[in-house]
GROMACS .gro file of C-alpha atoms in nm:
model
  467
    1MET     CA    1   2.589  18.713   9.874
    2GLU     CA    2   2.420  19.009   9.706
    3LEU     CA    3   2.018  19.083   9.668
    4LYS     CA    4   2.046  19.051   9.301
    5ASN     CA    5   2.224  18.713   9.333
    6ARG     CA    6   1.930  18.579   9.562
    7ILE     CA    7   1.702  18.677   9.322
    8LYS     CA    8   1.841  18.524   8.995
    9ASN     CA    9   1.851  18.184   9.214
   10PHE     CA   10   1.525  18.238   9.341
   11GLY     CA   11   1.434  18.241   8.982
   12LYS     CA   12   1.586  17.957   8.911
   13ASN     CA   13   1.442  17.713   9.178
   14PHE     CA   14   1.063  17.882   9.026
   15ALA     CA   15   1.220  17.739   8.652
   16VAL     CA   16   0.998  18.059   8.508
   17GLU     CA   17   1.115  18.289   8.275
   18HIS     CA   18   0.908  18.617   8.272
   19GLU     CA   19   0.912  18.951   8.284
   20PRO     CA   20   0.707  19.118   8.555
   21LYS     CA   21   0.383  19.224   8.426
   22GLU     CA   22   0.356  19.579   8.633
   23VAL     CA   23   0.589  19.738   8.871
   24ALA     CA   24   0.399  19.895   9.134
   25VAL     CA   25   0.595  20.274   9.210
   26ILE     CA   26   0.414  20.502   9.432
   27THR     CA   27   0.421  20.820   9.191
   28GLU     CA   28   0.475  21.201   9.308
   29PRO     CA   29   0.203  21.361   9.524
   30VAL     CA   30  -0.017  21.537   9.296
   31ALA     CA   31  -0.077  21.883   9.392
   32PRO     CA   32  -0.445  21.939   9.585
   33THR     CA   33  -0.679  22.116   9.263
   34LYS     CA   34  -1.014  22.225   9.294
   35GLU     CA   35  -1.157  21.932   9.145
   36ASN     CA   36  -1.027  21.697   9.401
   37THR     CA   37  -1.012  21.872   9.734
   38ASN     CA   38  -1.311  21.817   9.834
   39SER     CA   39  -1.387  21.407   9.734
   40SER     CA   40  -1.331  21.147   9.987
   41LEU     CA   41  -1.001  20.944  10.019
   42ASP     CA   42  -0.948  20.704   9.739
   43ILE     CA   43  -0.782  20.465   9.928
   44LYS     CA   44  -0.842  20.084   9.806
   45ALA     CA   45  -0.928  19.832  10.061
   46LEU     CA   46  -0.887  19.445   9.998
   47SER     CA   47  -1.119  19.193  10.043
   48GLN     CA   48  -1.042  18.937  10.341
   49VAL     CA   49  -0.987  18.667  10.123
   50GLU     CA   50  -0.705  18.867   9.960
   51MET     CA   51  -0.572  18.983  10.290
   52GLU     CA   52  -0.488  18.666  10.383
   53PHE     CA   53  -0.371  18.551  10.064
   54LYS     CA   54  -0.129  18.899  10.089
   55ASP     CA   55  -0.019  18.801  10.423
   56VAL     CA   56   0.070  18.455  10.299
   57VAL     CA   57   0.263  18.605   9.997
   58TYR     CA   58   0.451  18.812  10.251
   59GLU     CA   59   0.550  18.550  10.488
   60LYS     CA   60   0.694  18.411  10.185
   61LEU     CA   61   0.886  18.675  10.071
   62LEU     CA   62   1.036  18.697  10.411
   63ASP     CA   63   1.134  18.351  10.389
   64THR     CA   64   1.332  18.412  10.069
   65LEU     CA   65   1.508  18.727  10.090
   66ASP     CA   66   1.704  18.897  10.407
   67LEU     CA   67   1.597  19.202  10.442
   68THR     CA   68   1.918  19.340  10.570
   69LEU     CA   69   2.047  19.363  10.195
   70LEU     CA   70   1.816  19.637  10.091
   71SER     CA   71   2.020  19.913  10.271
   72SER     CA   72   2.291  19.835  10.005
   73ILE     CA   73   2.119  19.956   9.712
   74PRO     CA   74   1.894  20.222   9.605
   75GLU     CA   75   1.525  20.202   9.701
   76VAL     CA   76   1.395  20.254   9.379
   77GLU     CA   77   1.605  19.962   9.226
   78ALA     CA   78   1.515  19.727   9.601
   79ARG     CA   79   1.129  19.836   9.476
   80LYS     CA   80   1.165  19.664   9.133
   81GLN     CA   81   1.306  19.384   9.246
   82ILE     CA   82   1.137  19.291   9.519
   83VAL     CA   83   0.817  19.327   9.263
   84ASP     CA   84   0.946  19.072   9.026
   85ILE     CA   85   0.987  18.825   9.349
   86ILE     CA   86   0.621  18.877   9.408
   87HIS     CA   87   0.512  18.835   9.081
   88ARG     CA   88   0.717  18.512   9.109
   89LEU     CA   89   0.530  18.398   9.441
   90ILE     CA   90   0.187  18.486   9.328
   91ASP     CA   91   0.188  18.309   9.001
   92LYS     CA   92   0.346  17.997   9.190
   93GLU     CA   93   0.004  18.041   9.401
   94SER     CA   94  -0.228  18.017   9.160
   95PHE     CA   95  -0.452  18.248   9.309
   96PRO     CA   96  -0.705  18.428   9.090
   97LEU     CA   97  -0.670  18.790   9.104
   98ASN     CA   98  -0.774  19.028   8.900
   99ALA     CA   99  -0.524  19.304   8.790
  100PRO     CA  100  -0.648  19.609   9.017
  101ALA     CA  101  -0.618  19.336   9.304
  102LYS     CA  102  -0.300  19.237   9.215
  103LYS     CA  103  -0.108  19.539   9.163
  104GLN     CA  104  -0.277  19.660   9.508
  105ILE     CA  105  -0.129  19.345   9.682
  106ILE     CA  106   0.219  19.404   9.537
  107LYS     CA  107   0.190  19.773   9.641
  108GLU     CA  108   0.100  19.710  10.029
  109ILE     CA  109   0.397  19.409  10.103
  110CYS     CA  110   0.635  19.686   9.888
  111ASP     CA  111   0.510  19.903  10.138
  112GLU     CA  112   0.566  19.689  10.435
  113VAL     CA  113   0.881  19.623  10.360
  114LEU     CA  114   1.044  19.938  10.236
  115GLY     CA  115   0.791  20.181  10.427
  116TYR     CA  116   0.553  20.251  10.664
  117GLY     CA  117   0.289  19.961  10.602
  118PRO     CA  118  -0.109  20.142  10.569
  119LEU     CA  119   0.012  20.454  10.635
  120GLU     CA  120   0.227  20.491  10.336
  121PRO     CA  121  -0.124  20.619  10.081
  122LEU     CA  122  -0.177  20.856  10.385
  123LEU     CA  123   0.173  20.979  10.384
  124HIS     CA  124   0.135  21.033  10.004
  125GLU     CA  125  -0.200  21.200   9.982
  126PRO     CA  126  -0.162  21.571   9.942
  127THR     CA  127  -0.481  21.647  10.164
  128VAL     CA  128  -0.412  21.477  10.468
  129SER     CA  129  -0.245  21.728  10.744
  130ASP     CA  130  -0.274  21.450  11.047
  131ILE     CA  131  -0.316  21.147  11.042
  132LEU     CA  132  -0.426  21.031  11.404
  133VAL     CA  133  -0.472  20.628  11.496
  134ASN     CA  134  -0.648  20.533  11.767
  135GLY     CA  135  -0.538  20.152  11.806
  136SER     CA  136  -0.514  19.915  11.516
  137GLN     CA  137  -0.854  19.949  11.353
  138LYS     CA  138  -0.890  20.325  11.346
  139VAL     CA  139  -0.731  20.565  11.155
  140TYR     CA  140  -0.883  20.900  11.138
  141VAL     CA  141  -0.712  21.187  10.930
  142GLU     CA  142  -0.728  21.590  10.915
  143ARG     CA  143  -0.841  21.724  10.573
  144PHE     CA  144  -0.909  22.059  10.525
  145GLY     CA  145  -0.955  22.118  10.899
  146ARG     CA  146  -1.192  21.857  10.992
  147LEU     CA  147  -1.161  21.504  11.091
  148GLU     CA  148  -1.238  21.185  10.929
  149LEU     CA  149  -1.238  20.843  10.968
  150SER     CA  150  -1.020  20.701  10.680
  151PRO     CA  151  -1.054  20.317  10.530
  152VAL     CA  152  -0.664  20.224  10.649
  153ARG     CA  153  -0.646  19.916  10.873
  154PHE     CA  154  -0.373  19.783  11.073
  155LYS     CA  155  -0.377  19.379  11.131
  156ASP     CA  156  -0.373  19.396  11.451
  157ASN     CA  157  -0.185  19.558  11.759
  158ASN     CA  158   0.131  19.389  11.686
  159HIS     CA  159   0.135  19.531  11.335
  160LEU     CA  160   0.101  19.865  11.475
  161MET     CA  161   0.359  19.820  11.722
  162LYS     CA  162   0.603  19.699  11.433
  163ILE     CA  163   0.548  20.041  11.240
  164ILE     CA  164   0.591  20.269  11.505
  165ASP     CA  165   0.929  20.076  11.616
  166ARG     CA  166   1.074  20.153  11.216
  167ILE     CA  167   0.973  20.487  11.315
  168VAL     CA  168   1.124  20.609  11.603
  169SER     CA  169   1.429  20.351  11.583
  170ARG     CA  170   1.540  20.527  11.258
  171VAL     CA  171   1.588  20.842  11.472
  172GLY     CA  172   1.753  20.711  11.758
  173ARG     CA  173   1.460  20.660  11.948
  174ARG     CA  174   1.285  20.407  12.158
  175ILE     CA  175   0.976  20.281  12.248
  176ASP     CA  176   0.839  20.026  12.490
  177GLU     CA  177   0.700  19.934  12.853
  178SER     CA  178   0.956  20.099  13.028
  179SER     CA  179   0.943  20.390  12.821
  180PRO     CA  180   0.578  20.417  12.697
  181MET     CA  181   0.643  20.729  12.519
  182VAL     CA  182   0.820  20.933  12.212
  183ASP     CA  183   0.859  21.216  12.015
  184ALA     CA  184   1.006  21.139  11.677
  185ARG     CA  185   1.022  21.260  11.323
  186LEU     CA  186   0.965  21.147  10.982
  187PRO     CA  187   1.222  21.226  10.690
  188ASP     CA  188   1.016  21.464  10.567
  189GLY     CA  189   1.018  21.654  10.892
  190SER     CA  190   0.646  21.524  10.997
  191ARG     CA  191   0.650  21.537  11.383
  192VAL     CA  192   0.527  21.229  11.525
  193ASN     CA  193   0.399  21.105  11.876
  194ALA     CA  194   0.343  20.747  12.007
  195ILE     CA  195   0.192  20.655  12.308
  196ILE     CA  196   0.150  20.279  12.400
  197PRO     CA  197   0.012  20.069  12.675
  198PRO     CA  198  -0.017  20.027  12.967
  199LEU     CA  199  -0.038  20.430  12.947
  200ALA     CA  200  -0.274  20.353  12.615
  201LEU     CA  201  -0.563  20.176  12.724
  202ASP     CA  202  -0.753  20.102  12.385
  203GLY     CA  203  -0.359  20.051  12.229
  204PRO     CA  204  -0.117  20.197  12.079
  205SER     CA  205  -0.162  20.554  11.944
  206LEU     CA  206   0.048  20.742  11.674
  207SER     CA  207  -0.054  21.057  11.589
  208ILE     CA  208   0.115  21.219  11.291
  209ARG     CA  209   0.147  21.597  11.231
  210ARG     CA  210   0.240  21.615  10.820
  211PHE     CA  211   0.439  21.927  10.707
  212SER     CA  212   0.427  22.051  10.357
  213ALA     CA  213   0.681  21.925  10.069
  214ASP     CA  214   0.627  22.285   9.957
  215LYS     CA  215   0.815  22.521  10.173
  216MET     CA  216   0.578  22.776  10.276
  217LYS     CA  217   0.660  23.185  10.266
  218LEU     CA  218   0.466  23.454  10.437
  219ASP     CA  219   0.341  23.554  10.075
  220ASP     CA  220   0.150  23.211  10.023
  221LEU     CA  221   0.032  23.273  10.415
  222VAL     CA  222  -0.102  23.614  10.247
  223GLU     CA  223  -0.332  23.401   9.963
  224ARG     CA  224  -0.462  23.166  10.219
  225GLY     CA  225  -0.591  23.443  10.411
  226ALA     CA  226  -0.385  23.396  10.720
  227LEU     CA  227  -0.249  23.736  10.720
  228THR     CA  228  -0.290  24.077  10.484
  229VAL     CA  229   0.025  24.221  10.241
  230TYR     CA  230   0.092  24.493  10.557
  231MET     CA  231   0.132  24.238  10.759
  232ALA     CA  232   0.336  24.031  10.609
  233GLU     CA  233   0.534  24.366  10.506
  234PHE     CA  234   0.601  24.429  10.882
  235LEU     CA  235   0.721  24.066  10.994
  236LYS     CA  236   0.970  24.041  10.693
  237ALA     CA  237   1.113  24.380  10.805
  238ALA     CA  238   1.124  24.306  11.127
  239ALA     CA  239   1.303  23.964  11.054
  240LYS     CA  240   1.561  24.164  10.875
  241SER     CA  241   1.603  24.436  11.129
  242LYS     CA  242   1.680  24.178  11.398
  243LEU     CA  243   1.380  24.196  11.624
  244ASN     CA  244   1.317  23.936  11.911
  245ILE     CA  245   1.015  23.759  11.740
  246LEU     CA  246   0.763  23.560  11.998
  247ILE     CA  247   0.515  23.283  11.836
  248SER     CA  248   0.212  23.220  12.017
  249GLY     CA  249  -0.089  23.006  11.978
  250GLY     CA  250  -0.247  22.666  12.039
  251THR     CA  251  -0.234  22.303  11.905
  252GLY     CA  252  -0.239  22.312  11.512
  253SER     CA  253  -0.243  22.671  11.498
  254GLY     CA  254   0.053  22.702  11.192
  255LYS     CA  255   0.317  22.809  11.488
  256THR     CA  256   0.606  22.626  11.314
  257THR     CA  257   0.502  22.743  10.977
  258MET     CA  258   0.450  23.073  11.064
  259LEU     CA  259   0.826  23.048  11.163
  260ASN     CA  260   0.945  22.882  10.922
  261ALA     CA  261   0.774  23.138  10.673
  262ILE     CA  262   0.943  23.385  10.860
  263SER     CA  263   1.313  23.270  10.872
  264ASN     CA  264   1.315  23.341  10.485
  265TYR     CA  265   1.414  23.704  10.577
  266ILE     CA  266   1.708  23.649  10.790
  267PRO     CA  267   1.965  23.740  10.568
  268ALA     CA  268   2.202  23.459  10.412
  269ARG     CA  269   2.524  23.613  10.565
  270GLU     CA  270   2.434  23.525  10.911
  271ARG     CA  271   2.508  23.186  11.099
  272VAL     CA  272   2.136  23.046  11.300
  273ILE     CA  273   2.161  22.732  11.525
  274THR     CA  274   1.793  22.567  11.607
  275LEU     CA  275   1.719  22.437  11.877
  276GLU     CA  276   1.473  22.163  11.941
  277ASP     CA  277   1.296  21.855  12.159
  278SER     CA  278   1.215  21.649  11.787
  279ALA     CA  279   1.392  21.810  11.444
  280GLU     CA  280   1.100  21.962  11.245
  281LEU     CA  281   1.191  22.321  11.178
  282GLN     CA  282   1.307  22.370  10.825
  283LEU     CA  283   1.481  22.699  10.778
  284GLN     CA  284   1.493  22.808  10.427
  285ILE     CA  285   1.851  23.005  10.467
  286PRO     CA  286   2.207  22.857  10.387
  287HIS     CA  287   2.367  22.886  10.726
  288VAL     CA  288   2.199  22.694  10.988
  289LEU     CA  289   2.320  22.463  11.229
  290ARG     CA  290   2.072  22.197  11.388
  291LEU     CA  291   2.035  22.074  11.749
  292GLU     CA  292   1.819  21.845  11.871
  293THR     CA  293   1.805  21.700  12.221
  294ARG     CA  294   1.840  21.330  12.345
  295PRO     CA  295   1.633  21.157  12.599
  296PRO     CA  296   1.823  20.928  12.836
  297ASN     CA  297   1.908  20.597  12.803
  298THR     CA  298   1.794  20.278  12.949
  299GLU     CA  299   2.026  20.343  13.304
  300GLY     CA  300   1.816  20.699  13.291
  301ARG     CA  301   2.195  20.873  13.218
  302GLY     CA  302   2.318  21.039  12.866
  303GLU     CA  303   1.994  21.315  12.871
  304VAL     CA  304   2.063  21.598  12.682
  305SER     CA  305   1.816  21.868  12.752
  306LEU     CA  306   1.712  22.183  12.544
  307ARG     CA  307   1.825  22.402  12.850
  308ASP     CA  308   2.180  22.221  12.763
  309LEU     CA  309   2.127  22.295  12.447
  310VAL     CA  310   2.076  22.607  12.435
  311ARG     CA  311   2.381  22.676  12.686
  312ASN     CA  312   2.597  22.520  12.446
  313SER     CA  313   2.514  22.707  12.160
  314LEU     CA  314   2.580  23.052  12.305
  315ARG     CA  315   2.963  22.892  12.259
  316MET     CA  316   2.912  22.839  11.910
  317ARG     CA  317   2.903  23.199  11.778
  318PRO     CA  318   2.517  23.204  11.679
  319ASP     CA  319   2.397  23.551  11.480
  320ARG     CA  320   2.050  23.391  11.563
  321ILE     CA  321   1.892  23.172  11.809
  322VAL     CA  322   1.561  23.002  11.720
  323ILE     CA  323   1.402  22.763  11.969
  324GLY     CA  324   1.142  22.518  11.836
  325GLU     CA  325   0.918  22.537  12.103
  326VAL     CA  326   1.011  22.673  12.507
  327ARG     CA  327   0.801  22.398  12.737
  328SER     CA  328   1.057  22.492  13.077
  329GLY     CA  329   1.361  22.633  13.239
  330GLU     CA  330   1.536  22.666  12.896
  331ALA     CA  331   1.328  22.998  12.883
  332PHE     CA  332   1.543  23.163  13.113
  333ASP     CA  333   1.863  23.071  12.916
  334MET     CA  334   1.662  23.197  12.580
  335LEU     CA  335   1.589  23.556  12.710
  336GLN     CA  336   1.935  23.600  12.854
  337ALA     CA  337   2.070  23.492  12.510
  338MET     CA  338   1.824  23.747  12.340
  339ASN     CA  339   1.970  24.012  12.618
  340THR     CA  340   2.334  23.973  12.562
  341GLY     CA  341   2.372  24.024  12.171
  342HIS     CA  342   2.159  23.717  12.009
  343GLU     CA  343   1.931  23.962  11.880
  344GLY     CA  344   1.705  23.849  11.583
  345SER     CA  345   1.600  23.508  11.790
  346LEU     CA  346   1.272  23.328  11.717
  347THR     CA  347   1.036  23.067  11.953
  348THR     CA  348   0.745  22.988  11.977
  349VAL     CA  349   0.525  22.893  12.263
  350HIS     CA  350   0.180  22.717  12.342
  351ALA     CA  351  -0.067  23.038  12.490
  352ASN     CA  352  -0.456  23.159  12.381
  353ASN     CA  353  -0.343  23.501  12.365
  354SER     CA  354  -0.045  23.784  12.382
  355ARG     CA  355  -0.082  23.814  12.751
  356ASP     CA  356  -0.120  23.441  12.873
  357ALA     CA  357   0.247  23.391  12.643
  358LEU     CA  358   0.417  23.662  12.853
  359ALA     CA  359   0.277  23.500  13.147
  360ARG     CA  360   0.386  23.141  13.039
  361LEU     CA  361   0.707  23.287  12.990
  362GLU     CA  362   0.732  23.415  13.334
  363ASN     CA  363   0.579  23.056  13.492
  364MET     CA  364   0.877  22.876  13.290
  365VAL     CA  365   1.188  23.109  13.372
  366SER     CA  366   1.059  23.036  13.762
  367MET     CA  367   1.110  22.675  13.630
  368ALA     CA  368   1.484  22.718  13.595
  369GLY     CA  369   1.528  22.714  13.971
  370LEU     CA  370   1.601  23.065  14.020
  371GLU     CA  371   1.461  23.251  14.294
  372LEU     CA  372   1.413  23.631  14.088
  373PRO     CA  373   1.209  23.831  14.199
  374MET     CA  374   0.861  23.863  13.959
  375VAL     CA  375   0.925  24.234  13.916
  376ALA     CA  376   1.313  24.136  13.758
  377VAL     CA  377   1.163  23.832  13.551
  378ARG     CA  378   0.932  24.050  13.369
  379LYS     CA  379   1.245  24.305  13.260
  380GLN     CA  380   1.432  24.071  13.145
  381ILE     CA  381   1.080  23.932  12.953
  382SER     CA  382   0.997  24.312  12.850
  383SER     CA  383   1.411  24.418  12.736
  384ALA     CA  384   1.409  24.064  12.512
  385ILE     CA  385   1.095  23.988  12.321
  386ASN     CA  386   1.022  24.258  12.066
  387ILE     CA  387   0.688  24.126  11.890
  388ILE     CA  388   0.432  23.880  11.956
  389ILE     CA  389   0.219  23.738  11.687
  390GLN     CA  390  -0.067  23.525  11.819
  391LEU     CA  391  -0.195  23.244  11.570
  392ASN     CA  392  -0.507  23.025  11.596
  393ARG     CA  393  -0.686  22.726  11.433
  394LEU     CA  394  -1.056  22.828  11.414
  395GLU     CA  395  -1.329  22.589  11.410
  396ASP     CA  396  -1.350  22.603  11.027
  397GLY     CA  397  -1.022  22.500  10.999
  398SER     CA  398  -0.888  22.803  10.914
  399ARG     CA  399  -0.570  22.940  11.075
  400ARG     CA  400  -0.547  23.342  11.077
  401VAL     CA  401  -0.299  23.542  11.219
  402LEU     CA  402  -0.516  23.669  11.533
  403SER     CA  403  -0.294  23.949  11.677
  404ILE     CA  404   0.048  24.094  11.625
  405GLN     CA  405   0.171  24.278  11.905
  406GLU     CA  406   0.430  24.524  12.042
  407VAL     CA  407   0.647  24.442  12.381
  408ASP     CA  408   0.623  24.825  12.499
  409GLY     CA  409   0.774  24.819  12.764
  410MET     CA  410   0.700  24.823  13.180
  411GLU     CA  411   0.432  25.054  13.309
  412GLY     CA  412   0.498  24.992  13.699
  413ASP     CA  413   0.554  24.606  13.763
  414ILE     CA  414   0.335  24.550  13.413
  415ILE     CA  415   0.448  24.440  13.061
  416THR     CA  416   0.260  24.700  12.868
  417LEU     CA  417   0.187  24.568  12.484
  418ALA     CA  418   0.081  24.780  12.201
  419GLU     CA  419  -0.124  24.577  11.924
  420ILE     CA  420  -0.071  24.696  11.596
  421PHE     CA  421  -0.264  24.463  11.340
  422ARG     CA  422  -0.568  24.244  11.457
  423PHE     CA  423  -0.826  23.998  11.320
  424ASN     CA  424  -1.181  24.116  11.314
  425ARG     CA  425  -1.449  23.850  11.345
  426GLN     CA  426  -1.780  23.926  11.241
  427GLY     CA  427  -1.954  23.584  11.233
  428VAL     CA  428  -1.978  23.272  11.085
  429ASN     CA  429  -2.110  23.201  10.719
  430ASP     CA  430  -2.374  22.924  10.608
  431ASP     CA  431  -2.116  22.709  10.496
  432GLY     CA  432  -1.963  22.745  10.878
  433SER     CA  433  -1.687  22.918  10.707
  434VAL     CA  434  -1.539  23.186  10.974
  435ARG     CA  435  -1.596  23.569  10.848
  436GLY     CA  436  -1.405  23.855  10.947
  437ASN     CA  437  -1.090  24.089  10.808
  438HIS     CA  438  -0.749  24.166  10.881
  439SER     CA  439  -0.671  24.553  10.999
  440SER     CA  440  -0.422  24.756  11.148
  441THR     CA  441  -0.501  24.929  11.480
  442GLY     CA  442  -0.333  25.226  11.348
  443ILE     CA  443  -0.090  25.230  11.642
  444VAL     CA  444   0.276  25.353  11.493
  445PRO     CA  445   0.487  25.048  11.670
  446LYS     CA  446   0.816  25.174  11.842
  447CYS     CA  447   1.071  24.969  11.681
  448LEU     CA  448   0.954  25.152  11.338
  449ASP     CA  449   1.238  25.356  11.366
  450ARG     CA  450   1.482  25.093  11.399
  451ILE     CA  451   1.354  24.930  11.168
  452ASN     CA  452   1.412  25.214  10.912
  453LYS     CA  453   1.738  25.252  10.998
  454MET     CA  454   1.832  24.904  10.935
  455GLY     CA  455   1.741  24.942  10.585
  456SER     CA  456   1.367  24.826  10.527
  457ASN     CA  457   1.176  25.154  10.499
  458LEU     CA  458   0.883  25.028  10.592
  459ASN     CA  459   0.601  25.293  10.506
  460LEU     CA  460   0.408  25.453  10.751
  461SER     CA  461   0.053  25.344  10.515
  462CYS     CA  462   0.135  24.952  10.686
  463PHE     CA  463  -0.028  25.096  11.004
  464THR     CA  464  -0.268  25.330  10.882
  465ASN     CA  465  -0.453  25.140  10.595
  466ASN     CA  466  -0.754  24.941  10.671
  467LEU     CA  467  -0.868  25.127  11.003
   0.00000   0.00000   0.00000
């Protein structure tokens, strides 16, 4: 029986005929403005009595509907029809509710049925960049680079587990006692990590790294002070000229955002293949093929590693290969690809500075199980990587490009680097913001000749201004 018929029969049983007094529809998020960015989270919380009444209505709704039918109709239509039923249930119970409380109950029940429960208000709040759930009763958010405790709560750990399972199951992952850690993603590309008992001692833990709905470009990062116009022009030209770029930085420093922004300047005629553990890249070019790893099943079989994807992608006629992040032996296959005709590739790595990024690549190549001399590994790296971009999230929450360096070659058995741009830190202002400026070092990169031959016509003034 279709959902509409169930709703119609349900209404006859109540013998009431009235239209819904109001429909709880989540509106599109409003872009942050100067008026709303400094305020605390405006999330209304129900009283204990109202929460108990909401649970009663929710249980009766589940008894009434076959929720598997919801997938057969559009979400907006399903939401309207569920709201109709909730109105009837509330009226039948004759519980004294004011209009705001009634609206909040309707919204929260709809979020439970169709969304991610208590997380929905945070997922629709444009100022929230990270959601950190430490058990059912502590939900922190990051806004403007600062952590704060939110008023959001889950009913209990079982409630939180249901939401986690809903998130991971939608992308074909699983989480249970035999596999208590999982990486997943939301439909908008936001990154999700969950870990549950027995590994998490204080209850299930959930971390969500949100991605902006507006795709960032290098010009947008310039406006935010992450880099200068000259640095952006150089990176645009580097992407167009098929230089291999390594983006380095710590957690939350903006590596993925930078990679997405640089991808804007890959020519549309090129075929790009992205490889990730959990798909989160949002490349803004027409010809993109996205590949994602697969964890082993309950029997420990069927795993597809990032290294497997790198090897397979070489048979798929890519012009460029983009790896979300290199963590292990796939670094060797990536370097091989960069050195054998797949120029213009991009990847990210966790490291504190450019020199550490090269050291991490050396260590990851050794994880491939090949007993190569270190000098040979360094020669591979020096010939494969052209540009290293070092990012960092400063203590005031701002994300800056700290350095852009060119891999200059080898001197003996050491890889040499030439810094082209840097961030000069000068101190901290009274409001806690970091004071400093970007400048060029005066070094003209060796790759400038290649850039200009590829048609970018980059001016020397990019490297001599702001000295």
